[in-house]
Coordinates of C-alpha atoms in Angstrom, one line a residue:
M1 CA 5.7 -18.5 28.9
A2 CA 7.9 -20.2 26.5
A3 CA 7.3 -23.7 25.7
P4 CA 9.9 -26.6 25.3
I5 CA 11.9 -26.4 22.2
A6 CA 11.1 -28.7 19.3
T7 CA 12.7 -29.3 15.8
A8 CA 11.0 -30.7 12.7
S9 CA 13.1 -33.7 12.9
E10 CA 11.9 -34.7 16.6
D11 CA 9.1 -37.0 17.5
I12 CA 6.3 -34.5 18.1
T13 CA 3.6 -35.1 20.8
P14 CA 0.6 -32.9 21.5
R15 CA 0.7 -30.5 24.4
P16 CA -1.7 -31.4 27.3
D17 CA -3.7 -28.3 26.7
V18 CA -4.6 -29.5 23.0
V19 CA -7.2 -32.0 22.9
I20 CA -7.6 -33.9 19.5
M21 CA -10.3 -36.3 20.5
G22 CA -13.4 -35.5 22.5
T23 CA -14.9 -32.3 23.4
V24 CA -13.6 -28.7 22.8
T25 CA -11.2 -27.9 25.6
R26 CA -11.9 -24.9 28.1
R27 CA -8.9 -22.9 26.6
I28 CA -10.6 -23.2 23.2
Q29 CA -13.9 -22.0 24.4
L30 CA -12.2 -18.9 26.1
E31 CA -10.4 -18.1 22.9
I32 CA -13.5 -18.1 21.0
L33 CA -15.3 -15.9 23.8
V34 CA -12.5 -13.3 23.6
I35 CA -12.9 -13.3 19.7
L36 CA -16.6 -13.0 20.1
A37 CA -16.3 -9.8 22.4
V38 CA -14.0 -8.3 20.0
T39 CA -16.3 -8.9 17.1
A40 CA -19.3 -7.5 18.9
Y41 CA -17.2 -4.4 19.9
V42 CA -16.3 -3.7 16.4
L43 CA -19.7 -4.3 15.0
F44 CA -21.1 -1.9 17.7
E45 CA -18.7 0.8 16.2
V46 CA -19.7 -0.2 12.6
W47 CA -23.4 0.6 13.4
N48 CA -22.3 4.0 15.0
T49 CA -20.2 5.0 12.1
F50 CA -21.4 3.6 8.7
S51 CA -24.7 3.7 6.8
I52 CA -27.5 1.3 7.5
Q53 CA -26.9 -0.6 4.3
L54 CA -23.3 -1.1 4.8
S55 CA -23.7 -2.0 8.5
V56 CA -26.2 -4.7 7.7
C57 CA -23.8 -6.2 5.1
L58 CA -20.9 -6.1 7.4
T59 CA -23.0 -7.7 10.3
V60 CA -24.0 -10.5 7.9
C61 CA -20.5 -11.2 6.9
L62 CA -18.9 -11.3 10.3
C63 CA -21.7 -13.1 12.1
C64 CA -22.1 -15.8 9.5
Q65 CA -18.3 -16.2 9.2
F66 CA -18.0 -16.4 13.1
L67 CA -20.7 -18.9 13.4
T68 CA -19.5 -21.1 10.5
L69 CA -16.0 -21.3 12.1
T70 CA -17.2 -21.9 15.5
L71 CA -19.5 -24.7 14.2
K72 CA -16.5 -26.3 12.5
T73 CA -14.3 -25.9 15.7
F74 CA -16.8 -28.0 17.7
L75 CA -17.6 -30.6 14.8
D76 CA -14.0 -31.4 13.7
N77 CA -12.4 -31.7 17.4
H78 CA -13.0 -35.4 17.2
Q79 CA -11.5 -36.1 13.6
P80 CA -7.9 -36.9 14.1
H81 CA -7.1 -37.4 10.4
I82 CA -7.5 -33.6 9.8
R83 CA -4.4 -32.9 12.1
Q84 CA -2.0 -34.9 9.8
L85 CA -1.2 -31.8 7.5
F86 CA -1.1 -29.4 10.3
R87 CA 0.8 -28.6 13.4
S88 CA 0.2 -31.1 16.2
K89 CA 0.9 -28.7 19.2
A90 CA -2.0 -26.5 18.6
D91 CA -5.8 -26.5 17.7
L92 CA -6.7 -25.9 14.3
G93 CA -7.5 -22.2 15.0
Y94 CA -10.6 -22.1 12.7
V95 CA -12.0 -18.8 14.4
C96 CA -8.8 -16.9 14.0
S97 CA -9.4 -16.9 10.3
I98 CA -11.9 -14.0 11.0
L99 CA -9.3 -11.7 12.6
V100 CA -8.1 -10.4 9.0
P101 CA -11.5 -9.1 7.9
L102 CA -12.2 -7.8 11.5
T103 CA -8.9 -5.7 11.3
V104 CA -9.8 -4.2 7.9
V105 CA -13.3 -3.3 9.2
A106 CA -11.8 -1.7 12.4
D107 CA -9.1 0.2 10.3
L108 CA -11.8 1.8 8.0
V109 CA -14.1 2.7 11.2
Y110 CA -11.2 4.4 12.7
I111 CA -10.4 6.4 9.6
T112 CA -13.9 7.2 9.0
K113 CA -14.4 8.5 12.6
H114 CA -11.4 10.6 12.9
N115 CA -11.6 11.9 9.3
V116 CA -7.9 10.6 8.7
F117 CA -8.2 9.9 5.0
I118 CA -9.7 13.5 4.1
D119 CA -7.2 15.2 6.4
M120 CA -4.3 13.3 4.7
L121 CA -5.4 14.4 1.4
E122 CA -6.1 18.0 2.3
W123 CA -2.6 18.2 4.0
L124 CA -1.1 16.9 0.7
D125 CA -3.1 19.2 -1.4
E126 CA -1.8 22.0 0.9
Y127 CA 1.8 21.1 0.2
R128 CA 1.4 19.8 -3.2
K129 CA 4.0 22.2 -4.6
T130 CA 6.8 20.8 -2.2
L131 CA 5.5 17.2 -2.8
H132 CA 5.1 17.2 -6.5
D133 CA 7.1 14.0 -6.9
I134 CA 4.9 12.3 -4.4
V135 CA 1.5 13.5 -5.0
D136 CA -0.5 15.5 -7.6
I137 CA -4.1 16.1 -6.7
W138 CA -5.0 19.4 -8.4
G139 CA -8.8 20.1 -8.7
L140 CA -9.9 17.7 -6.0
D141 CA -12.4 19.6 -3.8
H142 CA -13.5 18.3 -0.4
R143 CA -16.7 16.6 -1.7
H144 CA -14.7 14.7 -4.3
K145 CA -12.0 13.6 -1.9
A146 CA -15.0 12.2 0.4
Q147 CA -16.2 10.2 -2.7
V148 CA -12.7 8.9 -3.3
F149 CA -12.6 7.5 0.1
D150 CA -16.1 6.1 -0.1
H151 CA -15.1 4.3 -3.3
Y152 CA -11.9 3.1 -1.7
M153 CA -13.6 2.0 1.5
H154 CA -16.5 -0.2 -0.2
S155 CA -13.9 -1.7 -2.6
M156 CA -11.4 -2.7 0.3
L157 CA -14.3 -4.1 2.6
G158 CA -15.9 -6.0 -0.4
C159 CA -12.4 -7.6 -1.4
A160 CA -11.5 -8.4 2.1
F161 CA -14.8 -10.1 2.7
L162 CA -14.9 -11.9 -0.6
V163 CA -11.3 -13.2 0.1
S164 CA -12.3 -14.2 3.5
Y165 CA -15.2 -16.1 2.1
L166 CA -13.1 -18.1 -0.3
A167 CA -10.6 -18.6 2.4
T168 CA -13.4 -20.0 4.7
L169 CA -14.3 -22.3 1.9
G170 CA -10.7 -23.4 1.7
V171 CA -10.6 -24.2 5.2
I172 CA -13.7 -26.3 5.1
S173 CA -12.4 -28.1 2.0
N174 CA -9.2 -29.0 3.9
R175 CA -11.2 -30.4 6.7
D176 CA -13.5 -32.4 4.4
R177 CA -10.9 -33.8 2.1
S178 CA -11.1 -37.2 3.5
K179 CA -14.9 -37.4 2.6
R180 CA -15.8 -37.9 6.4
L181 CA -18.4 -35.2 6.3
P182 CA -20.2 -34.2 9.5
F183 CA -24.0 -34.9 9.8
T184 CA -26.4 -33.5 7.4
C185 CA -27.7 -30.6 9.7
S186 CA -24.3 -29.2 10.0
L187 CA -23.6 -29.4 6.2
W188 CA -26.8 -27.4 5.7
T189 CA -26.1 -24.8 8.5
T190 CA -22.5 -24.3 7.1
S191 CA -23.8 -23.9 3.6
V192 CA -26.4 -21.3 4.5
L193 CA -24.0 -19.4 6.7
V194 CA -21.2 -19.4 4.1
T195 CA -23.7 -18.6 1.2
A196 CA -25.0 -15.5 3.1
S197 CA -21.6 -14.3 3.8
G198 CA -20.6 -14.6 0.2
I199 CA -23.8 -12.7 -0.9
A200 CA -23.2 -9.9 1.6
A201 CA -19.5 -9.6 0.4
G202 CA -20.8 -9.3 -3.2
V203 CA -23.1 -6.5 -2.3
I204 CA -20.4 -4.7 -0.6
L205 CA -18.1 -4.9 -3.5
S206 CA -21.0 -4.0 -5.8
M207 CA -21.1 -0.7 -4.0
A208 CA -17.8 0.4 -5.4
G209 CA -19.4 0.3 -8.9
T210 CA -16.1 -0.5 -10.8
I211 CA -16.1 -3.6 -13.3
A212 CA -12.3 -3.8 -13.2
T213 CA -12.2 -3.7 -9.6
T214 CA -14.8 -6.6 -9.1
I215 CA -13.1 -8.8 -11.6
A216 CA -9.8 -8.1 -9.7
A217 CA -11.2 -9.0 -6.2
L218 CA -12.8 -12.3 -7.9
V219 CA -9.5 -13.5 -9.4
L220 CA -7.6 -12.6 -6.0
S221 CA -10.3 -14.6 -4.0
L222 CA -9.9 -17.6 -6.4
L223 CA -6.2 -17.4 -5.8
V224 CA -6.7 -17.4 -2.0
F225 CA -9.0 -20.5 -2.3
S226 CA -6.3 -22.4 -4.4
V227 CA -3.4 -21.5 -1.9
T228 CA -5.6 -22.4 1.2
F229 CA -6.7 -25.7 -0.3
Y230 CA -3.3 -27.0 -1.8
L231 CA -0.5 -25.5 0.5
P232 CA -1.0 -27.9 3.5
N233 CA 0.1 -30.7 1.1
H234 CA 3.3 -29.3 0.1
L235 CA 4.2 -27.8 3.4
P236 CA 2.8 -30.1 6.1
R237 CA 2.9 -29.3 9.7
T238 CA 4.0 -25.7 8.9
F239 CA 0.7 -24.0 9.6
T240 CA -2.7 -24.5 11.5
L241 CA -5.8 -23.9 9.3
G242 CA -6.2 -20.5 11.3
E243 CA -2.5 -19.5 10.5
L244 CA -2.8 -20.4 7.0
S245 CA -6.0 -18.5 6.3
C246 CA -4.7 -15.4 8.2
S247 CA -1.5 -15.6 6.0
V248 CA -3.1 -15.9 2.8
Q249 CA -5.8 -13.4 3.7
L250 CA -3.1 -10.8 4.6
M251 CA -1.1 -11.3 1.4
A252 CA -4.3 -10.6 -0.4
A253 CA -5.2 -7.5 1.5
L254 CA -1.5 -6.2 0.9
L255 CA -1.9 -7.1 -3.0
W256 CA -5.2 -5.5 -3.1
K257 CA -4.0 -1.9 -2.4
A258 CA -1.7 -2.1 -5.5
V259 CA -4.4 -3.6 -7.5
Y260 CA -6.8 -1.0 -6.6
V261 CA -4.4 1.9 -7.5
Y262 CA -4.2 0.5 -11.0
T263 CA -7.9 -0.6 -11.6
T264 CA -9.5 2.8 -10.6
T265 CA -9.2 6.2 -12.2
D266 CA -10.1 8.0 -8.7
I267 CA -7.0 7.3 -6.9
T268 CA -4.2 7.2 -9.6
N269 CA -4.0 11.1 -9.6
F270 CA -2.1 11.0 -6.2
K271 CA 0.3 8.3 -5.7
I272 CA 0.3 8.1 -1.9
Y273 CA 0.6 4.4 -1.9
S274 CA 4.1 4.2 -3.7
I275 CA 5.6 2.0 -0.9
D276 CA 2.5 -0.3 -1.0
S277 CA 3.2 -0.7 -4.7
L278 CA 6.8 -1.4 -4.3
Q279 CA 5.9 -3.9 -1.5
T280 CA 3.5 -5.9 -3.8
I281 CA 6.2 -6.0 -6.5
I282 CA 8.9 -7.3 -4.4
Y283 CA 7.0 -10.0 -2.8
V284 CA 5.2 -11.2 -5.8
A285 CA 8.8 -11.2 -7.4
I286 CA 10.0 -13.4 -4.4
F287 CA 7.2 -15.9 -4.6
V288 CA 7.7 -16.1 -8.2
I289 CA 11.3 -16.9 -7.9
I290 CA 10.6 -19.7 -5.3
I291 CA 7.9 -21.3 -7.3
L292 CA 9.9 -21.3 -10.5
Y293 CA 13.0 -22.8 -8.7
V294 CA 10.6 -25.4 -7.1
L295 CA 9.1 -26.3 -10.3
L296 CA 12.5 -26.9 -12.1
P297 CA 13.5 -30.7 -12.2
A298 CA 14.9 -32.0 -9.1
H299 CA 18.4 -32.9 -10.4
L300 CA 19.1 -29.2 -11.2
H301 CA 18.7 -28.4 -7.6
G302 CA 21.8 -30.3 -6.3
E303 CA 24.0 -30.4 -9.4
R304 CA 23.5 -26.9 -10.4
P305 CA 23.0 -24.6 -7.5
W306 CA 23.6 -21.6 -9.8
V307 CA 20.3 -22.1 -11.3
F308 CA 18.6 -20.3 -8.4
Y309 CA 20.8 -17.1 -8.8
V310 CA 19.8 -17.3 -12.7
V311 CA 16.2 -17.4 -11.8
F312 CA 16.6 -14.6 -9.3
T313 CA 18.3 -12.3 -11.8
C314 CA 15.7 -13.1 -14.8
V315 CA 12.9 -12.3 -12.5
S316 CA 14.5 -9.1 -11.2
V317 CA 15.1 -7.9 -14.7
V318 CA 11.9 -9.0 -16.3
L319 CA 9.5 -8.3 -13.5
V320 CA 11.0 -6.1 -10.7
L321 CA 12.6 -3.5 -12.8
P322 CA 9.8 -2.6 -15.4
T323 CA 6.9 -2.6 -12.8
S324 CA 8.7 -0.6 -10.3
Y325 CA 9.5 2.0 -12.9
M326 CA 5.8 2.2 -13.7
A327 CA 4.8 2.6 -10.0
L328 CA 7.5 4.9 -9.0
G329 CA 8.3 6.8 -12.0
T330 CA 12.0 6.1 -11.8
D331 CA 14.2 3.1 -11.3
V332 CA 13.8 1.4 -7.8
V333 CA 17.6 2.0 -6.9
T334 CA 17.4 5.7 -7.6
W335 CA 14.2 6.0 -5.7
M336 CA 15.5 4.2 -2.7
F337 CA 18.6 6.3 -2.3
S338 CA 16.8 9.5 -2.8
S339 CA 14.2 8.4 -0.4
I340 CA 16.8 7.7 2.4
F341 CA 19.6 10.2 1.8
K342 CA 17.7 13.3 0.9
H343 CA 16.4 13.3 4.4
P344 CA 18.8 13.7 7.4
K345 CA 16.5 12.1 9.9
R346 CA 16.3 9.0 7.9
V347 CA 19.9 8.6 7.7
S348 CA 20.3 9.0 11.3
L349 CA 17.5 6.5 11.9
L350 CA 19.3 4.0 9.6
M351 CA 22.4 4.5 11.6
Y352 CA 20.7 3.7 14.8
W353 CA 18.9 0.7 13.5
M354 CA 22.5 -0.5 12.2
V355 CA 23.8 -0.3 15.7
C356 CA 20.8 -2.2 17.3
S357 CA 21.4 -4.8 14.7
V358 CA 25.0 -5.2 15.6
V359 CA 24.1 -5.4 19.4
A360 CA 21.6 -8.0 18.8
A361 CA 23.8 -10.1 16.6
V362 CA 26.7 -9.9 19.1
F363 CA 24.3 -10.9 22.0
S364 CA 22.8 -13.7 20.0
L365 CA 26.3 -15.2 19.4
W366 CA 27.3 -14.9 23.1
Q367 CA 24.2 -16.4 24.4
G368 CA 24.2 -19.1 22.1
S369 CA 27.7 -20.1 22.9
D370 CA 27.5 -19.3 26.7
T371 CA 24.5 -21.4 27.5
E372 CA 23.0 -24.5 25.8
G373 CA 19.5 -25.7 25.8
D374 CA 16.0 -24.4 26.1
R375 CA 16.9 -21.6 28.4
S376 CA 19.5 -20.2 25.8
N377 CA 17.0 -20.4 23.0
T378 CA 14.1 -18.7 25.0
I379 CA 16.5 -15.9 26.4
T380 CA 17.8 -15.2 22.7
R381 CA 14.4 -15.2 21.3
K382 CA 12.9 -12.9 24.0
S383 CA 16.1 -10.6 23.7
F384 CA 15.0 -9.8 20.2
H385 CA 11.5 -8.6 21.5
L386 CA 13.3 -5.9 23.4
V387 CA 15.5 -5.0 20.6
I388 CA 12.3 -4.7 18.5
V389 CA 11.0 -2.1 20.9
A390 CA 14.3 0.0 20.7
V391 CA 13.9 -0.3 16.7
Y392 CA 10.3 0.2 16.2
I393 CA 9.1 2.9 18.6
P394 CA 11.8 5.5 17.5
G395 CA 11.0 4.6 13.8
L396 CA 7.1 5.2 14.4
I397 CA 7.9 8.5 16.4
V398 CA 10.4 9.9 14.0
D399 CA 9.3 8.7 10.5
A400 CA 6.8 5.8 10.1
Q401 CA 6.9 6.2 6.3
F402 CA 10.6 5.0 6.4
L403 CA 10.0 2.5 8.9
H404 CA 7.4 1.0 6.4
L405 CA 9.9 1.0 3.7
A406 CA 12.4 -0.6 5.9
S407 CA 10.2 -3.4 7.1
V408 CA 9.1 -4.3 3.5
C409 CA 13.0 -4.7 2.6
A410 CA 13.7 -6.6 5.8
G411 CA 10.7 -9.1 5.1
A412 CA 11.9 -9.5 1.4
F413 CA 15.3 -10.3 2.8
L414 CA 14.2 -12.8 5.4
L415 CA 11.9 -14.6 2.8
L416 CA 15.0 -14.9 0.4
L417 CA 17.1 -16.3 3.4
E418 CA 14.6 -18.9 4.2
A419 CA 14.2 -20.0 0.6
V420 CA 18.2 -20.3 0.5
R421 CA 18.2 -22.2 3.8
V422 CA 15.3 -24.7 2.8
H423 CA 16.9 -25.4 -0.5
T424 CA 20.6 -25.5 1.0
I425 CA 21.7 -23.3 -1.8
P426 CA 25.4 -22.6 -1.6
P427 CA 27.5 -20.9 -0.6
L428 CA 25.3 -19.8 2.2
G429 CA 22.5 -22.4 2.7
Q430 CA 24.1 -24.5 5.2
Y431 CA 25.6 -21.7 7.4
I432 CA 22.1 -20.1 7.5
D433 CA 20.5 -23.4 8.5
S434 CA 23.0 -23.8 11.5
S435 CA 22.5 -20.3 12.4
F436 CA 18.7 -20.3 12.4
K437 CA 18.5 -23.3 14.9
M438 CA 18.8 -20.9 18.0
F439 CA 15.6 -19.3 16.8
V440 CA 13.6 -22.4 16.3
D441 CA 10.7 -22.9 18.9
D442 CA 8.0 -25.5 19.3
K443 CA 5.9 -23.9 16.8
D444 CA 8.3 -24.7 13.9
E445 CA 7.3 -28.3 13.2
G446 CA 7.6 -28.3 9.4
R447 CA 10.4 -27.8 7.1
V448 CA 10.1 -24.2 6.8
I449 CA 10.9 -21.8 9.7
L450 CA 8.5 -19.1 10.0
T451 CA 8.5 -17.7 13.6
H452 CA 11.0 -15.1 12.9
I453 CA 9.3 -13.9 9.7
Y454 CA 6.0 -13.9 11.6
L455 CA 7.7 -11.6 14.3
L456 CA 8.6 -9.1 11.6
V457 CA 5.2 -9.4 10.0
G458 CA 3.3 -9.0 13.2
L459 CA 5.3 -5.9 14.1
S460 CA 4.8 -4.4 10.6
L461 CA 1.1 -5.2 10.1
P462 CA -0.1 -1.9 11.4
L463 CA 2.1 -0.2 8.9
W464 CA 1.2 -2.6 6.0
I465 CA -2.5 -3.2 6.3
T466 CA -3.7 0.1 7.4
S467 CA -4.9 2.7 4.8
I468 CA -3.5 5.5 6.8
R469 CA -0.2 7.2 5.6
P470 CA 0.9 9.2 8.6
I471 CA 2.0 12.8 7.9
N472 CA 3.0 14.0 11.4
G473 CA 4.0 10.7 13.3
A474 CA 2.2 7.5 13.7
L475 CA -1.3 7.0 15.1
L476 CA -2.1 5.0 18.1
P477 CA -3.0 1.7 16.3
M478 CA 0.2 1.6 14.5
Y479 CA 1.9 0.8 17.6
S480 CA -0.3 -2.2 18.0
G481 CA 2.4 -4.6 16.9
V482 CA 5.2 -3.4 19.2
I483 CA 2.9 -3.1 22.2
S484 CA 1.6 -6.7 21.8
L485 CA 4.5 -8.4 20.9
G486 CA 7.7 -6.3 21.9
V487 CA 6.1 -5.3 25.4
G488 CA 3.4 -7.6 26.2
D489 CA 4.4 -10.9 25.1
T490 CA 7.7 -10.3 26.6
A491 CA 6.2 -9.2 29.9
A492 CA 4.0 -12.3 30.1
S493 CA 7.1 -14.6 29.7
V494 CA 8.9 -12.9 32.3
G495 CA 6.0 -12.6 34.7
G496 CA 5.0 -16.3 34.1
V497 CA 8.7 -17.4 35.0
L498 CA 9.1 -15.2 38.0
F499 CA 5.7 -15.2 39.4
G500 CA 3.5 -17.8 37.8
Q501 CA 1.7 -19.9 40.3
H502 CA -2.0 -20.1 39.0
K503 CA -2.6 -21.7 35.5
W504 CA -5.5 -20.8 33.2
P505 CA -8.0 -23.6 32.7
G506 CA -6.5 -26.1 30.1
S507 CA -3.5 -24.0 29.6
N508 CA 0.3 -24.0 30.6
K509 CA 0.0 -20.2 30.7
S510 CA -0.4 -18.4 34.2
L511 CA -2.6 -15.9 35.6
E512 CA 0.3 -13.9 36.9
G513 CA 2.0 -13.7 33.4
T514 CA -1.4 -12.4 31.9
V515 CA -1.5 -9.5 34.6
T516 CA 2.1 -8.7 34.1
C517 CA 1.3 -8.6 30.1
A518 CA -1.7 -6.0 30.8
I519 CA 0.1 -4.0 33.2
S520 CA 3.1 -3.5 30.9
Q521 CA 1.0 -2.6 27.9
V522 CA -1.0 0.0 29.9
L523 CA 2.3 1.4 31.2
V524 CA 3.8 1.8 27.8
L525 CA 0.6 3.3 26.2
G526 CA 0.1 5.6 29.1
S527 CA 3.7 6.8 28.7
L528 CA 3.0 7.3 24.9
I529 CA 0.0 9.3 25.5
L530 CA 1.1 11.5 28.4
T531 CA 4.3 12.4 26.6
G532 CA 2.4 13.6 23.7
V533 CA 3.9 11.1 21.2
V534 CA 0.3 10.0 20.3
S535 CA -2.6 12.1 20.5
S536 CA -5.3 9.9 22.2
P537 CA -7.0 10.0 25.6
L538 CA -6.2 7.4 28.2
S539 CA -9.7 6.0 28.5
L540 CA -11.3 3.0 30.1
S541 CA -11.8 1.5 26.6
L542 CA -8.0 1.5 26.1
V543 CA -7.7 -0.7 29.3
V544 CA -10.3 -2.8 28.1
A545 CA -8.6 -3.2 24.8
V546 CA -5.1 -4.1 26.5
I547 CA -7.2 -6.7 28.8
L548 CA -8.8 -8.5 26.0
S549 CA -5.4 -8.6 24.2
S550 CA -3.7 -10.0 27.1
L551 CA -6.4 -12.8 27.5
F552 CA -6.1 -13.7 23.9
E553 CA -2.4 -14.1 24.5
A554 CA -3.0 -16.4 27.1
F555 CA -5.6 -18.4 25.4
T556 CA -4.4 -18.9 21.9
L557 CA -2.1 -21.6 20.7
Q558 CA -1.8 -20.1 17.2
V559 CA 1.5 -18.2 16.5
D560 CA 1.0 -15.0 18.6
N561 CA 3.5 -13.3 16.3
L562 CA 0.8 -13.3 13.5
V563 CA -2.6 -13.2 15.2
L564 CA -1.9 -11.1 18.4
P565 CA -1.1 -7.9 16.5
L566 CA -4.3 -8.4 14.3
L567 CA -6.5 -8.5 17.4
T568 CA -4.7 -5.8 19.2
Y569 CA -4.9 -3.5 16.2
S570 CA -8.7 -3.9 15.9
L571 CA -9.1 -3.1 19.6
L572 CA -6.8 0.0 19.6
C573 CA -8.8 1.2 16.4
M574 CA -11.9 1.0 18.5
S575 CA -10.4 2.8 21.9

């Protein structure tokens, strides 16, 4: 159920279900219990799938990080000074920091159990003559392909946990910056747990056996620590610690795929991650543009707005064009056009998406002018969730690779729009700022508006973070974003408004809304399975996954557009 709307300029007061002083609320305890249940579920599958050595390391990493973050949740709840840099209408969200490594583990468990990676390589090998512009894996037998996957798996897991380890240190450092440290026992406990997690992550990474890969993971982890530690000072009240940690870890995970491709000799022979490499290039370029523009002298921003476009052009020419040519084998514009217009299905899908966009824009303008206030804002935002279902499900069914490419371009476009809006860069800065006001909700307390970007990221995360490149349609876990946000979150809001009578302990969300959320997700998943869109049995484990996801939606005060798809993806991988 949607909360009242707030903007960054309003006086912000904490919600009644967030307790800054005193004991941890019942809602936070329930949120921790849900994450604990998901962690135990994933670890159970880990021990049934991986080797004993790898299972021990993963168990140590996940358990130590979970215990550390839970300990910090209980210790820091009575420290009001911590909240000055973070969103006031949510708890700090420590435990949500574990969701990204949990998702990476669940993804690799799913791939290993279903032999997806090997099947993908064998399919590409069989059709290599028709796909010579995409892949060239001559001479790879089945055993070597299995070795390639083992190397990739250990590298991905090692990097994910090393990044998570440094992100945890960044979270703790943010908490302790005021020098008000907790009592000595908790310091020793935290030190032991974090150290054990770091050692286990190092052991996993050493299994990959590549020096270049290890160095790249270390550099990436240090970058994650720096961003986690310093960013709250520059963007106060924009994140919670959990949201910041998840965002930075996700950026690192996406960057890691491209880094891995160019730091190992095993995977460079088949470029099945071209879109991932392009995604890394585009997003790195956007952040470089924003950072360079921010670092310029302040008087240049207002007196010479054309400086932004000069920086944009220079970075595009110097960084994007050469690196994209190296990754794709041709210039990015030619590659884009050939990727779209050589395939009739993609052209039809693009036209369909354009129609959906026009319908959504017309509805937003009509709704914004017809009704004022919170109701208009809520209806407008939730209507986009329905449009998302209409956009993403056909894309996943018809061509998941093209949907991946389209989501990357859309995400880059939204980031650039937000940069133009924040810095009021003419001629569109003020217009974009006024247009975005109808999408602002109570989670946008800072200067930067991120909920709409989080929505796109949450829907696209299953495509971005997975190591699977679907050949014949998307697999079940790839629907986690659209199922949890497009279906479940929308149904929870509608159910809460229409039928909500009984509130969860310490929360403003209703039991009826949660039940509606779960039932709607089961119905949509059942329809996808029974119609043969996805090849997965409709089992009890799938129902349990939906229930846990619905409970997490009810208990968390983090931005659900970001954290809910992560947890749902992990659960669907285990189902």
